Coordinates of C-alpha atoms in Angstrom, one line a residue:
X9 CA -6.0 -39.4 0.1
X10 CA -7.4 -36.3 2.0
X11 CA -10.7 -36.9 3.8
X12 CA -13.2 -34.5 5.4
X13 CA -15.7 -35.4 8.0
X14 CA -18.3 -33.8 10.4
X15 CA -19.3 -35.6 13.6
X16 CA -22.3 -33.7 14.8
X17 CA -22.4 -35.5 18.1
X18 CA -18.9 -34.4 18.8
X19 CA -19.2 -31.0 17.2
X20 CA -16.0 -31.5 15.3
X21 CA -14.9 -30.5 11.9
X22 CA -11.5 -31.4 10.6
X23 CA -9.4 -32.3 7.6
X24 CA -7.2 -35.5 7.8
X25 CA -4.6 -37.3 5.8
X26 CA -5.0 -41.1 5.8
X27 CA -2.5 -42.7 8.1
X28 CA -1.7 -39.5 10.0
X29 CA -2.7 -38.4 13.3
X30 CA -2.2 -34.6 12.8
X31 CA -4.9 -32.3 11.4
X32 CA -4.4 -28.9 9.6
X33 CA -7.5 -27.2 11.0
X34 CA -9.4 -27.8 14.2
X35 CA -12.5 -25.8 15.2
X36 CA -15.2 -26.3 17.7
X37 CA -18.6 -24.9 16.6
X38 CA -21.6 -25.7 18.5
X39 CA -23.7 -28.9 18.0
X40 CA -25.6 -29.3 14.8
X41 CA -23.0 -27.0 13.3
X42 CA -24.1 -27.7 9.7
X43 CA -27.7 -26.6 10.1
X44 CA -26.7 -23.7 12.1
X45 CA -24.2 -22.5 9.4
X46 CA -26.9 -22.7 6.8
X47 CA -29.3 -20.7 8.8
X48 CA -26.9 -18.0 10.1
X49 CA -24.2 -17.4 7.4
X50 CA -26.4 -15.2 5.2
X51 CA -26.7 -12.8 8.2
X52 CA -22.9 -12.4 8.3
X53 CA -22.4 -10.6 5.0
X54 CA -25.1 -8.2 6.1
X55 CA -23.4 -7.5 9.5
X56 CA -20.0 -7.0 7.7
X57 CA -21.6 -4.6 5.1
X58 CA -23.3 -2.6 8.1
X59 CA -20.0 -2.4 9.9
X60 CA -18.2 -1.3 6.7
X61 CA -20.9 1.4 6.2
X62 CA -20.4 2.6 9.8
X63 CA -16.6 2.7 9.2
X64 CA -17.2 4.8 6.2
X65 CA -19.4 7.3 8.1
X66 CA -17.0 7.4 11.2
X67 CA -13.6 7.4 9.5
X68 CA -13.4 8.2 5.7
X69 CA -12.3 11.7 5.3
X70 CA -12.7 12.4 9.1
X71 CA -10.4 12.8 12.0
X72 CA -10.3 9.8 14.4
X73 CA -11.0 10.1 18.0
X74 CA -14.1 8.9 20.0
X75 CA -15.2 7.4 16.7
X76 CA -12.8 4.6 17.3
X77 CA -14.4 3.8 20.5
X78 CA -17.9 3.7 18.8
X79 CA -16.6 1.4 16.1
X80 CA -14.9 -0.9 18.5
X81 CA -18.2 -1.2 20.4
X82 CA -20.1 -1.8 17.2
X83 CA -17.6 -4.4 16.0
X84 CA -17.9 -6.2 19.3
X85 CA -21.7 -6.3 19.1
X86 CA -21.5 -7.5 15.5
X87 CA -19.1 -10.3 16.5
X88 CA -21.3 -11.4 19.3
X89 CA -24.4 -11.4 17.1
X90 CA -22.7 -13.3 14.2
X91 CA -21.2 -15.9 16.4
X92 CA -23.8 -16.2 19.1
X93 CA -24.4 -20.0 18.7
X94 CA -20.7 -20.8 19.3
X95 CA -19.9 -18.4 22.0
X96 CA -18.3 -19.6 25.3
X97 CA -20.9 -18.0 27.6
X98 CA -18.7 -18.5 30.8
X99 CA -16.1 -16.1 29.2
X100 CA -18.4 -13.5 27.6
X101 CA -18.4 -11.2 30.7
X102 CA -14.6 -11.4 31.1
X103 CA -14.1 -10.6 27.4
X104 CA -16.6 -7.7 27.7
X105 CA -14.8 -6.2 30.7
X106 CA -11.4 -6.6 28.9
X107 CA -12.7 -4.7 25.8
X108 CA -14.2 -1.9 28.1
X109 CA -11.0 -1.6 30.0
X110 CA -9.1 -1.3 26.7
X111 CA -11.4 1.4 25.4
X112 CA -10.7 3.8 28.4
X113 CA -7.4 5.1 27.0
X114 CA -9.1 5.9 23.7
X115 CA -11.9 7.7 25.5
X116 CA -9.2 9.8 27.2
X117 CA -7.4 10.4 24.0
X118 CA -6.9 8.5 20.8
X119 CA -3.3 7.9 19.8
X120 CA -1.1 5.0 18.9
X121 CA -1.0 3.5 22.4
X122 CA -4.8 3.6 22.8
X123 CA -5.2 2.0 19.3
X124 CA -2.9 -0.8 20.4
X125 CA -5.0 -1.5 23.4
X126 CA -8.1 -1.6 21.3
X127 CA -6.7 -4.0 18.7
X128 CA -5.2 -6.4 21.2
X129 CA -8.4 -6.4 23.3
X130 CA -10.7 -7.0 20.5
X131 CA -8.5 -10.0 19.4
X132 CA -8.1 -11.5 22.9
X133 CA -11.8 -11.0 23.6
X134 CA -12.8 -12.8 20.4
X135 CA -10.3 -15.5 21.2
X136 CA -11.7 -16.0 24.7
X137 CA -15.3 -16.3 23.5
X138 CA -15.0 -18.3 20.3
X139 CA -11.8 -20.4 20.6
X140 CA -12.1 -22.9 23.3
X141 CA -9.1 -25.1 22.4
X142 CA -6.3 -22.5 23.0
X143 CA -3.8 -23.2 25.7
X144 CA -0.7 -21.3 26.5
X145 CA 0.5 -17.8 25.5
X146 CA 2.3 -19.1 22.4
X147 CA -1.0 -20.5 20.9
X148 CA -2.8 -17.3 21.8
X149 CA -0.2 -15.1 20.3
X150 CA -0.3 -17.2 17.1
X151 CA -4.1 -16.9 17.1
X152 CA -3.9 -13.2 17.2
X153 CA -1.3 -13.1 14.4
X154 CA -3.6 -15.4 12.3
X155 CA -6.5 -13.1 13.0
X156 CA -4.9 -9.9 12.0
X157 CA -2.3 -11.0 9.5
X158 CA -4.1 -13.9 7.8
X159 CA -7.7 -13.2 8.6
X160 CA -8.2 -10.2 6.3
X161 CA -7.3 -12.2 3.2
X162 CA -10.0 -14.8 3.9
X163 CA -12.8 -12.6 2.7
X164 CA -12.2 -13.3 -1.1
X165 CA -11.8 -17.1 -0.4
X166 CA -14.9 -17.2 1.7
X167 CA -16.9 -15.3 -0.9
X168 CA -15.9 -17.7 -3.6
X169 CA -16.5 -20.8 -1.5
X170 CA -20.1 -19.7 -1.0
X171 CA -20.7 -20.8 -4.6
X172 CA -21.1 -24.5 -4.7
X173 CA -21.8 -25.0 -8.5
X174 CA -18.5 -26.3 -10.0
X175 CA -18.9 -24.7 -13.4
X176 CA -20.0 -21.3 -11.8
X177 CA -16.9 -21.4 -9.5
X178 CA -14.5 -22.3 -12.3
X179 CA -15.8 -19.5 -14.7
X180 CA -15.8 -17.1 -11.7
X181 CA -12.2 -18.2 -10.7
X182 CA -10.6 -17.6 -14.1
X183 CA -12.3 -14.1 -14.6
X184 CA -12.4 -12.7 -11.1
X185 CA -8.8 -11.6 -10.9
X186 CA -8.7 -10.2 -14.5
X187 CA -11.9 -8.2 -14.0
X188 CA -11.1 -6.9 -10.5
X189 CA -7.5 -5.8 -11.2
X190 CA -8.6 -4.3 -14.6
X191 CA -11.2 -2.3 -12.7
X192 CA -8.5 -1.1 -10.2
X193 CA -6.1 -0.2 -13.0
X194 CA -8.9 1.6 -14.9
X195 CA -9.8 3.7 -11.8
X196 CA -6.1 4.6 -11.4
X197 CA -5.8 5.7 -15.1
X198 CA -9.0 7.8 -14.9
X199 CA -7.7 9.5 -11.6
X200 CA -4.4 10.2 -13.5
X201 CA -5.7 11.3 -16.9
X202 CA -8.2 14.1 -17.4
X203 CA -8.6 13.1 -20.9
X204 CA -9.9 9.6 -19.9
X205 CA -12.1 11.2 -17.2
X206 CA -13.6 13.5 -19.9
X207 CA -14.4 10.5 -22.2
X208 CA -16.1 8.7 -19.5
X209 CA -18.1 11.8 -18.5
X210 CA -19.3 11.9 -22.1
X211 CA -20.6 8.3 -21.9
X212 CA -22.5 9.4 -18.9
X213 CA -24.0 13.0 -18.8
X214 CA -24.3 12.6 -15.0
X215 CA -20.4 12.4 -15.0
X216 CA -19.7 8.8 -13.9
X217 CA -16.4 9.8 -12.4
X218 CA -18.1 12.2 -10.0
X219 CA -19.7 9.0 -8.4
X220 CA -16.5 7.0 -8.5
X221 CA -14.0 7.5 -5.7
X222 CA -11.0 5.2 -5.8
X223 CA -10.2 6.0 -2.2
X224 CA -13.7 5.1 -1.0
X225 CA -13.7 1.9 -3.0
X226 CA -10.4 1.0 -1.5
X227 CA -11.6 1.9 2.0
X228 CA -14.6 -0.2 1.8
X229 CA -12.6 -3.2 0.5
X230 CA -10.1 -2.7 3.4
X231 CA -13.0 -2.2 5.9
X232 CA -14.8 -5.4 4.8
X233 CA -11.5 -7.4 4.9
X234 CA -10.7 -6.2 8.4
X235 CA -14.1 -6.8 10.0
X236 CA -14.8 -10.2 8.3
X237 CA -12.5 -12.4 10.6
X238 CA -14.5 -11.1 13.4
X239 CA -17.8 -11.9 11.8
X240 CA -16.9 -15.3 10.3
X241 CA -14.6 -16.7 12.9
X242 CA -12.2 -19.5 11.9
X243 CA -9.3 -20.4 14.2
X244 CA -6.5 -22.6 12.9
X245 CA -4.4 -24.7 15.2
X246 CA -2.5 -28.0 15.0
X247 CA -3.2 -30.6 17.6
X248 CA -3.3 -34.4 18.0
X249 CA -6.4 -36.2 16.8
X250 CA -7.6 -39.2 18.9
X251 CA -7.2 -42.6 17.1
X252 CA -11.0 -43.3 17.1
X253 CA -11.7 -40.2 15.2
X254 CA -9.1 -41.1 12.6
X255 CA -10.8 -44.5 12.1
X256 CA -14.2 -42.7 12.0
X257 CA -12.8 -40.4 9.3
X258 CA -11.4 -43.1 7.1
X259 CA -14.8 -44.8 7.0
X260 CA -16.6 -41.8 5.6
X261 CA -14.6 -41.7 2.3
X262 CA -16.1 -38.4 1.2
X263 CA -14.9 -36.8 -2.1
X264 CA -12.6 -33.8 -1.4
X265 CA -13.8 -30.5 -2.3
X266 CA -12.3 -29.1 -5.5
X267 CA -9.6 -26.5 -4.9
X268 CA -10.0 -23.0 -6.3
X269 CA -7.0 -21.8 -8.2
X270 CA -7.1 -18.1 -8.8
X271 CA -3.7 -17.9 -10.5
X272 CA -3.8 -20.7 -13.0
X273 CA -2.5 -20.4 -16.5
X274 CA -6.0 -19.6 -17.8
X275 CA -6.5 -16.7 -15.3
X276 CA -3.0 -15.3 -15.9
X277 CA -3.6 -15.5 -19.6
X278 CA -6.9 -13.5 -19.5
X279 CA -5.4 -11.1 -17.1
X280 CA -2.5 -10.2 -19.3
X281 CA -4.7 -9.9 -22.4
X282 CA -6.9 -7.4 -20.6
X283 CA -4.1 -5.6 -18.9
X284 CA -2.1 -5.1 -22.0
X285 CA -5.2 -3.7 -23.9
X286 CA -6.0 -1.4 -20.9
X287 CA -2.4 -0.1 -20.6
X288 CA -2.1 0.3 -24.3
X289 CA -4.8 3.1 -24.1
X290 CA -2.7 5.0 -21.5
X291 CA 0.5 4.4 -23.4
X292 CA -0.9 5.7 -26.6
X293 CA -2.3 8.8 -25.0
X294 CA 1.0 9.5 -23.4
X295 CA 3.0 9.0 -26.5
X296 CA 0.8 11.4 -28.4
X297 CA 0.0 14.2 -25.9
X298 CA 2.8 13.9 -23.3
X299 CA 5.8 13.0 -25.3
X300 CA 4.6 14.2 -28.8
X301 CA 3.0 17.4 -27.7
X302 CA -0.1 16.8 -29.8
X303 CA -3.0 19.2 -29.6
X304 CA -5.3 18.5 -26.6
X305 CA -9.0 19.3 -26.5
X306 CA -9.6 23.1 -25.8
X307 CA -10.9 22.4 -22.3
X308 CA -7.8 20.4 -21.2
X309 CA -4.5 22.2 -21.0
X310 CA -1.2 20.6 -21.3
X311 CA -0.3 21.7 -17.8
X312 CA -3.4 19.9 -16.4
X313 CA -2.5 16.6 -18.4
X314 CA 1.1 16.6 -17.4
X315 CA 0.8 17.6 -13.8
X316 CA -1.8 15.1 -12.9
X317 CA -1.3 11.6 -12.2
X318 CA 2.4 10.9 -11.4
X319 CA 1.7 9.2 -8.2
X320 CA -1.3 7.1 -9.3
X321 CA 0.7 5.9 -12.2
X322 CA 3.5 4.8 -10.0
X323 CA 1.0 2.8 -7.8
X324 CA -0.2 1.2 -11.0
X325 CA 3.3 0.1 -11.9
X326 CA 3.9 -1.3 -8.5
X327 CA 0.7 -3.4 -8.6
X328 CA 1.6 -4.6 -12.0
X329 CA 5.0 -5.6 -10.7
X330 CA 3.5 -7.6 -7.8
X331 CA 1.2 -9.4 -10.2
X332 CA 4.1 -10.4 -12.4
X333 CA 6.1 -11.7 -9.6
X334 CA 3.1 -13.8 -8.4
X335 CA 2.1 -15.0 -11.9
X336 CA 5.5 -15.9 -13.0
X337 CA 6.7 -17.5 -9.8
X338 CA 9.2 -20.3 -10.3
X339 CA 7.5 -23.6 -10.9
X340 CA 4.2 -21.9 -11.5
X341 CA 1.9 -22.9 -14.3
X342 CA 2.7 -19.7 -16.4
X343 CA 6.5 -19.8 -16.1
X344 CA 7.3 -21.9 -19.2
X345 CA 4.3 -20.9 -21.3
X346 CA 5.3 -19.6 -24.8
X347 CA 2.1 -17.6 -25.0
X348 CA 2.2 -15.9 -21.6
X349 CA 5.9 -14.9 -21.6
X350 CA 5.6 -12.5 -24.5
X351 CA 2.6 -11.0 -23.0
X352 CA 4.5 -10.5 -19.7
X353 CA 7.4 -8.8 -21.6
X354 CA 5.1 -6.6 -23.4
X355 CA 3.2 -5.5 -20.3
X356 CA 6.4 -4.8 -18.4
X357 CA 7.6 -2.7 -21.3
X358 CA 4.5 -0.7 -21.1
X359 CA 4.9 -0.3 -17.3
X360 CA 8.5 1.0 -17.9
X361 CA 7.2 3.6 -20.3
X362 CA 4.4 4.4 -17.6
X363 CA 7.1 5.1 -15.2
X364 CA 9.1 7.1 -17.6
X365 CA 5.9 9.1 -18.1
X366 CA 5.5 9.6 -14.4
X367 CA 9.1 10.9 -14.2
X368 CA 8.4 13.3 -17.1
X369 CA 5.2 14.5 -15.4
X370 CA 6.9 15.1 -12.1
X371 CA 9.7 16.9 -13.9
X372 CA 7.1 19.3 -15.6
X373 CA 5.6 19.7 -12.2
X374 CA 8.8 20.6 -10.5
X375 CA 9.6 23.1 -13.3
X376 CA 6.4 25.0 -12.2
X377 CA 6.3 24.3 -8.5
X378 CA 10.1 23.9 -7.7
X379 CA 11.8 21.2 -5.7
X380 CA 11.0 19.7 -2.3
X381 CA 12.5 16.9 -0.3
X382 CA 9.5 14.7 -1.2
X383 CA 9.7 15.4 -4.8
X384 CA 13.4 14.5 -5.0
X385 CA 12.4 11.3 -3.1
X386 CA 9.8 10.7 -5.7
X387 CA 12.3 10.9 -8.5
X388 CA 14.5 8.4 -6.8
X389 CA 11.7 6.2 -6.1
X390 CA 10.5 6.2 -9.6
X391 CA 13.9 5.3 -11.0
X392 CA 14.1 2.4 -8.5
X393 CA 10.6 1.2 -9.6
X394 CA 11.7 1.2 -13.3
X395 CA 14.9 -0.6 -12.5
X396 CA 13.0 -3.1 -10.4
X397 CA 10.7 -3.8 -13.3
X398 CA 13.7 -4.5 -15.6
X399 CA 15.2 -6.9 -12.9
X400 CA 11.9 -8.7 -13.1
X401 CA 12.2 -9.3 -16.8
X402 CA 15.8 -10.4 -16.3
X403 CA 14.7 -12.9 -13.6
X404 CA 12.1 -14.3 -16.0
X405 CA 14.5 -14.3 -19.0
X406 CA 17.3 -15.9 -17.1
X407 CA 15.2 -18.3 -15.1
X408 CA 16.5 -17.1 -11.8
X409 CA 15.0 -17.5 -8.5
X410 CA 13.1 -15.0 -6.4
X411 CA 16.1 -15.0 -4.0
X412 CA 18.2 -13.7 -7.0
X413 CA 15.6 -11.0 -7.6
X414 CA 15.6 -9.9 -3.9
X415 CA 19.4 -9.8 -3.8
X416 CA 19.5 -7.8 -7.0
X417 CA 17.1 -5.3 -5.6
X418 CA 18.8 -5.0 -2.3
X419 CA 22.1 -4.4 -4.0
X420 CA 20.4 -1.7 -6.1
X421 CA 18.8 -0.1 -3.1
X422 CA 22.1 -0.2 -1.2
X423 CA 23.9 1.4 -4.0
X424 CA 21.2 4.1 -4.4
X425 CA 21.3 4.9 -0.7
X426 CA 25.2 5.1 -0.8
X427 CA 25.1 7.5 -3.7
X428 CA 22.4 9.5 -2.0
X429 CA 24.5 9.7 1.2
X430 CA 27.1 11.6 -0.7
X431 CA 24.8 14.1 -2.3
X432 CA 24.1 17.4 -0.6
X433 CA 20.4 17.5 -1.4
X434 CA 19.6 20.6 0.8
X435 CA 22.0 22.6 -1.3
X436 CA 20.8 21.1 -4.5
X437 CA 17.1 21.9 -3.8
X438 CA 17.8 25.4 -2.5
X439 CA 20.0 26.3 -5.5
X440 CA 17.4 24.9 -7.9
X441 CA 14.6 26.7 -6.4
X442 CA 16.4 30.1 -6.5
X443 CA 17.6 29.5 -10.1
X444 CA 14.2 28.7 -11.4
X445 CA 12.2 31.3 -9.4
X446 CA 10.3 34.1 -10.9
X447 CA 13.0 36.5 -9.5
X448 CA 15.7 34.9 -11.5
X449 CA 14.0 33.2 -14.6
X450 CA 11.2 35.7 -14.9
X451 CA 8.7 32.9 -14.9
X452 CA 7.3 30.2 -12.5
X453 CA 6.7 30.8 -8.8
X454 CA 8.4 33.2 -6.5
X455 CA 11.0 31.3 -4.3
X456 CA 9.5 30.1 -0.9
X457 CA 12.3 31.5 1.3
X458 CA 10.6 30.1 4.4
X459 CA 11.1 26.6 2.9
X460 CA 14.8 27.4 2.2
X461 CA 15.3 28.2 5.9
X462 CA 13.9 24.9 6.9
X463 CA 16.5 23.1 4.7
X464 CA 19.1 24.1 7.3
X465 CA 22.6 25.7 7.1
X466 CA 23.6 23.9 3.8
X467 CA 21.0 26.1 2.0
X468 CA 22.9 29.3 3.2
X469 CA 24.6 30.2 -0.1
X470 CA 21.2 29.9 -1.9
X471 CA 19.5 31.9 0.9
X472 CA 22.0 34.7 0.5
X473 CA 21.2 34.9 -3.2
X474 CA 17.4 34.9 -2.5
X475 CA 17.8 37.7 0.1
X476 CA 19.8 39.8 -2.4
X477 CA 17.0 39.5 -4.9
X478 CA 14.6 41.1 -2.5
X479 CA 14.4 44.5 -0.8
X480 CA 16.1 44.6 2.6
X481 CA 14.1 42.7 5.2
X482 CA 15.6 42.6 8.8
X483 CA 13.6 39.5 9.7
X484 CA 15.1 37.6 6.9
X485 CA 18.7 38.8 7.9
X486 CA 18.1 37.7 11.4
X487 CA 16.9 34.3 10.4
X488 CA 19.9 33.9 8.0
X489 CA 22.3 34.8 10.8
X490 CA 20.7 32.3 13.1
X491 CA 21.5 29.6 10.6
X492 CA 25.1 30.8 10.4
X493 CA 25.3 30.7 14.2
X494 CA 23.9 27.2 14.2
X495 CA 26.5 26.1 11.7
X496 CA 29.3 27.8 13.6
X497 CA 28.1 26.1 16.9
X498 CA 28.6 22.8 15.2
X499 CA 31.8 23.8 13.6
X500 CA 33.3 24.8 16.9
X501 CA 33.7 21.0 17.8
X502 CA 36.1 19.0 15.6
X503 CA 33.9 16.0 16.5
X504 CA 31.0 17.4 14.5
X505 CA 32.9 18.4 11.5
X506 CA 32.7 16.8 8.1
X507 CA 33.8 17.5 4.5
X508 CA 30.4 19.0 3.6
X509 CA 30.5 21.3 6.6
X510 CA 34.0 22.3 5.7
X511 CA 33.0 23.3 2.2
X512 CA 30.2 25.5 3.8
X513 CA 32.5 27.1 6.2
X514 CA 35.0 27.9 3.5
X515 CA 32.2 29.6 1.6
X516 CA 31.1 31.6 4.6
X517 CA 34.7 32.7 5.3
X518 CA 35.1 33.7 1.8
X519 CA 31.9 35.9 2.0
X520 CA 33.0 37.4 5.2
X521 CA 36.5 38.3 3.8
X522 CA 34.6 39.9 0.7
X523 CA 32.3 42.0 2.8
X524 CA 35.2 43.1 5.0
X525 CA 37.4 44.1 2.0
X526 CA 34.4 46.0 0.4

């Protein structure tokens, strides 16, 4: 039976298993930890919110430089204030000097190296001043990993654990995930769909969407999650528990705290019902207006509806796939549910249609604004996402393990990369852009010949066509000849040759013979 005890005289809090001398968590707050926690914990959310507001002011939409130093100093001060009663006063000066030394490179210039020093120094400084039980580099490295990799995910758990009423906690638990994720999906849909944005603006004359920024909401959530481990410090380590403490713990016989299950069957069922209803709105709108070419309101053009939102919708599908994997994990409470399974299949089907709509949106966008490397990569990525969703359904239907799903996705990814390695994408992009340019098709954009030059020698045939469509420009001819010389330098060494470069060389030789003959 799991037991919990608090010995104020020893300043210890731990969780024990009867008959075992090992504990899962071991922390060393100051004496009278219980009363201190009650008095100081309300201050911690205020400090975290203040730091998140400072991060918003310093970083959101801004370039990073000396602002990183300012925020590191503010985070250090906030951590000291929030954890003042449990500080190791003897090491505060050492930790402060360490942080100041680590800030010097960022004062000189902010880059990846100076950021690394700031991150390490903040973690080590916090460990020195609040974690008195660490010994050895291995435990210190594990503590830093726990701080930066596990710590940010504690904010949600700590927020829920602040509520002690069982009924309130249970109700909050089963509705928290559905409501929060539904809100995120709604924001993504609104950002991707001008029609939804218009309807929301009609509900609020002040245009509610003008006050809602998905990026800023996500930034605040990330900022709070990152600063929270520094404000509400909780170190985890395994160590041997003295036998007398084991005996004292077994005498307390306190009732264990109820566990909080955010992904129980009730939560998953509520989530899937809300998600299906929410996705159905976007699905119906796409079926009518994107696939069916129905008449849109006068102030929304088809181009605006089609060109907007391909990437937010793909992000929506990825979030949905992650939720399905977690909710339908092997051995989980929802895996064998006869009610939840059909809802999962329906939701995945809507997500596949969502990805197909994203591909159509991107295709319509490319027809207007032509191809680039990133747009080709986006097409491939979207196809992989759609196939991955189908594989998730296959895993659930066939009762396969997550290892099977990982292997299937790795095989798909490997096969895709293999096929892509055989495709001459620079030539395809260049030829598409010339064929669909205004000079050739009479509509769309004029071909961006500067971008064609950036594609490299494989774009030379298309570049020659683009130059022929324009009046003589010696600068373009010079740049074209430079690419030819670059290719011939590579072709001069047999070690650098390949079948693709051979085909290009054959084309160039044919052009040269043709020009000589004429």
